[in-house]
Coordinates of C-alpha atoms in Angstrom, one line a residue:
X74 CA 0.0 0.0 0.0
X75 CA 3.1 2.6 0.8
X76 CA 4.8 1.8 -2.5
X77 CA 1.4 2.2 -4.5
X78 CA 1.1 5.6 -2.4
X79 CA 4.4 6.7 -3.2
X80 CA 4.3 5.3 -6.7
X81 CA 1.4 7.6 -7.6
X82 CA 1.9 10.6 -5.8
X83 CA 5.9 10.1 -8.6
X84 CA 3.3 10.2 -11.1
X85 CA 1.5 12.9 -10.4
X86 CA 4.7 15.1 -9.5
X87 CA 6.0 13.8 -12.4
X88 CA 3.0 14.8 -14.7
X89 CA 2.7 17.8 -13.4
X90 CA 6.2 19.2 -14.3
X91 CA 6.1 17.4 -17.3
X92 CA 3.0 19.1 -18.8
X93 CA 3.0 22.1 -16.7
X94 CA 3.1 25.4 -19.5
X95 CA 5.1 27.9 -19.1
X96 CA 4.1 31.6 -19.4
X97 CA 6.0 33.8 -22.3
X98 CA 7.7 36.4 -21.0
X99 CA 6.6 39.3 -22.5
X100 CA 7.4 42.8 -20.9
X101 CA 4.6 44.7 -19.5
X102 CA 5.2 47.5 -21.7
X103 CA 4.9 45.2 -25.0
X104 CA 2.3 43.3 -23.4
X105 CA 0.1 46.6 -23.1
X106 CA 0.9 47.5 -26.5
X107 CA -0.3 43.7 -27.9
X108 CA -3.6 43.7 -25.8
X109 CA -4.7 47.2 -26.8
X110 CA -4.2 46.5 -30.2
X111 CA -6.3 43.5 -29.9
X112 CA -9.4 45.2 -28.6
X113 CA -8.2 44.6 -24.1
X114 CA -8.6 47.0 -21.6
X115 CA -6.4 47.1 -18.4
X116 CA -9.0 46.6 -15.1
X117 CA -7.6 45.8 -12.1
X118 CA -8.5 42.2 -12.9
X119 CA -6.1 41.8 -15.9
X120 CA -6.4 42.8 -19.4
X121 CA -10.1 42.8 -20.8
X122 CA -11.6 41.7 -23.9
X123 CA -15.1 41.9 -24.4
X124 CA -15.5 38.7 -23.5
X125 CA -13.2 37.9 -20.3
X126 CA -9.7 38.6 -19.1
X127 CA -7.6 37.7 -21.8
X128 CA -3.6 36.6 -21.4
X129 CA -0.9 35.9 -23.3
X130 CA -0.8 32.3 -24.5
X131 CA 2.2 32.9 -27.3
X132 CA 4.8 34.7 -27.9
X133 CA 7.2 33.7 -31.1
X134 CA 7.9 34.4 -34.6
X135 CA 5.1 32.6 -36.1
X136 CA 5.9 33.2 -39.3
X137 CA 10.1 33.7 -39.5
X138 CA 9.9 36.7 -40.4
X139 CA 12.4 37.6 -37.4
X140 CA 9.4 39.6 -35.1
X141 CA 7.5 38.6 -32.6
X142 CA 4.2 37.9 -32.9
X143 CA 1.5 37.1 -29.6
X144 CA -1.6 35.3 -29.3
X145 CA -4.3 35.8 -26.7
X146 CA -6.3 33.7 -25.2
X147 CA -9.7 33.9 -23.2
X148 CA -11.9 32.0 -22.3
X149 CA -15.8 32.6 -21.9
X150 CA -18.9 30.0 -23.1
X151 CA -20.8 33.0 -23.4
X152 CA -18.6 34.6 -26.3
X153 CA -17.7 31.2 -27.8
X154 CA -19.7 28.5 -26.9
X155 CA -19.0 24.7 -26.1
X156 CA -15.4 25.9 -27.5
X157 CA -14.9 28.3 -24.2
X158 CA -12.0 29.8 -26.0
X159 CA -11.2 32.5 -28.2
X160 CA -7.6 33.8 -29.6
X161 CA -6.0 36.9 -31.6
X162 CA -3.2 36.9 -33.2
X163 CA -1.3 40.3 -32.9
X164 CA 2.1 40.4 -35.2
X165 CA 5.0 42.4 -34.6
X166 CA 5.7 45.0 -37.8
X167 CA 8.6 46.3 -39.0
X168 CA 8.4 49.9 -37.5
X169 CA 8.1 48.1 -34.2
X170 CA 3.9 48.6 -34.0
X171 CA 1.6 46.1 -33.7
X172 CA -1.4 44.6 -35.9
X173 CA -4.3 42.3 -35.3
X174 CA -3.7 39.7 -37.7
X175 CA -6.5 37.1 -37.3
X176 CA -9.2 36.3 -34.1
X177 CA -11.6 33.9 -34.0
X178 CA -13.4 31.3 -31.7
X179 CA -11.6 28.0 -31.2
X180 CA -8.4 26.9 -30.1
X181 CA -6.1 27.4 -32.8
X182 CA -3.2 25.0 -33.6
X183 CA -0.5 26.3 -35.9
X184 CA 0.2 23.3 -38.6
X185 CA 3.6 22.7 -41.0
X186 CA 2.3 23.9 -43.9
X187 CA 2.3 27.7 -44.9
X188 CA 0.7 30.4 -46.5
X189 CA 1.9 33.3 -47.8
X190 CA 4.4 35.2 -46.4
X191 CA 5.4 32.3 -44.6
X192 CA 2.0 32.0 -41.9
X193 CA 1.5 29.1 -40.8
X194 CA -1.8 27.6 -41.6
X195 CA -4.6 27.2 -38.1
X196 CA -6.8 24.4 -37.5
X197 CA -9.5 26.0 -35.6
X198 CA -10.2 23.2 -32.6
X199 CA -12.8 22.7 -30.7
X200 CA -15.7 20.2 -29.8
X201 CA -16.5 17.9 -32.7
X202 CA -14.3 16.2 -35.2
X203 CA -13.7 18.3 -38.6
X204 CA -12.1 21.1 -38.3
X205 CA -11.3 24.3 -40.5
X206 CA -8.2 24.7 -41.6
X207 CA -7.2 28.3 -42.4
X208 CA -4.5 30.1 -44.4
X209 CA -2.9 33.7 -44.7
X210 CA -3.2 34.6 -48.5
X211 CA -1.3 37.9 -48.1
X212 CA -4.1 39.9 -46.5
X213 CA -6.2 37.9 -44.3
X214 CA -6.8 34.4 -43.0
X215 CA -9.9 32.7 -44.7
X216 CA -11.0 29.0 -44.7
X217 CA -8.1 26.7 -46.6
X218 CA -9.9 23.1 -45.9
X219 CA -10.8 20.8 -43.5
X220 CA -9.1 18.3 -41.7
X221 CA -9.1 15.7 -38.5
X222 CA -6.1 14.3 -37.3
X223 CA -4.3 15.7 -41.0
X224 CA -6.7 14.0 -43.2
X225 CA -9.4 16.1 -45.0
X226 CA -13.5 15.7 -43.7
X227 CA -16.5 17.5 -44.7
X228 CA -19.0 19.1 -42.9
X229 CA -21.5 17.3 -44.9

């Protein structure tokens, strides 16, 4: 009984630091320039979307273009449904500003292949089992295909 006792509470230590995320660090000056641009107001609860308080899920080159680019996360049934989650992508420019890119409701997973400018394509997740697939075409994100587990489905 001790050694099945210890043996699980390994596991769970274990689990925990294995899958535990990290935060990005972003510095609070950059940070507040990303969530205004996405639409977030500073309360004394966080940053505030019109949905919930949003934070800081990414923080990368996206797209190697050698500038940062964020998402943001938050998280609300009320705004997105069964999904809960929302995101925004906010990209780094040249001059040092920054742009909303791309939001939508889902949980967005950034695949191999690419669309212009060197974007990564999303799969939108979320409850259910075909999901869109979208890709940058130079000015926006739009609807590419669908896939599920990297094979193409239909809605249909």
């Amino acid at each position: 009984m001790k050694t099945t006792i210890l043996t699980l509470s390994a596991l769970a230590l274990l689990s925990t630091n294995t899958f535990a995320e990290t935060k990005p660090n972003v510095s609070a000056k950059e940070a507040s320039q990303i969530f205004k641009v996405a639409g977030f107001a500073k309360t004394k609860n966080g940053w505030e979307g019109n949905c919930d308080t949003g934070e800081i899920t990414t923080y990368k080159d996206l797209n190697s273009d050698g500038l940062k680019d964020a998402v943001i996360s938050d998280y609300s049934t009320m705004c997105y449904g069964n999904t809960g989650v929302g995101y925004h992508i906010i990209s780094q420019q040249k001059n040092g500003t920054w742009k909303k890119i791309f939001e939508n409701a889902g949980i967005p997973t950034f695949l191999k292949t690419k669309g212009k400018d060197g974007w990564p394509d999303i799969e939108n997740g979320g409850p259910g089992f075909c999901f869109a697939v979208y890709r940058w075409n130079g000015q926006k994100y739009d609807v590419n295909r669908y896939e599920y587990n990297g094979k193409a489905c239909s809605l249909n």
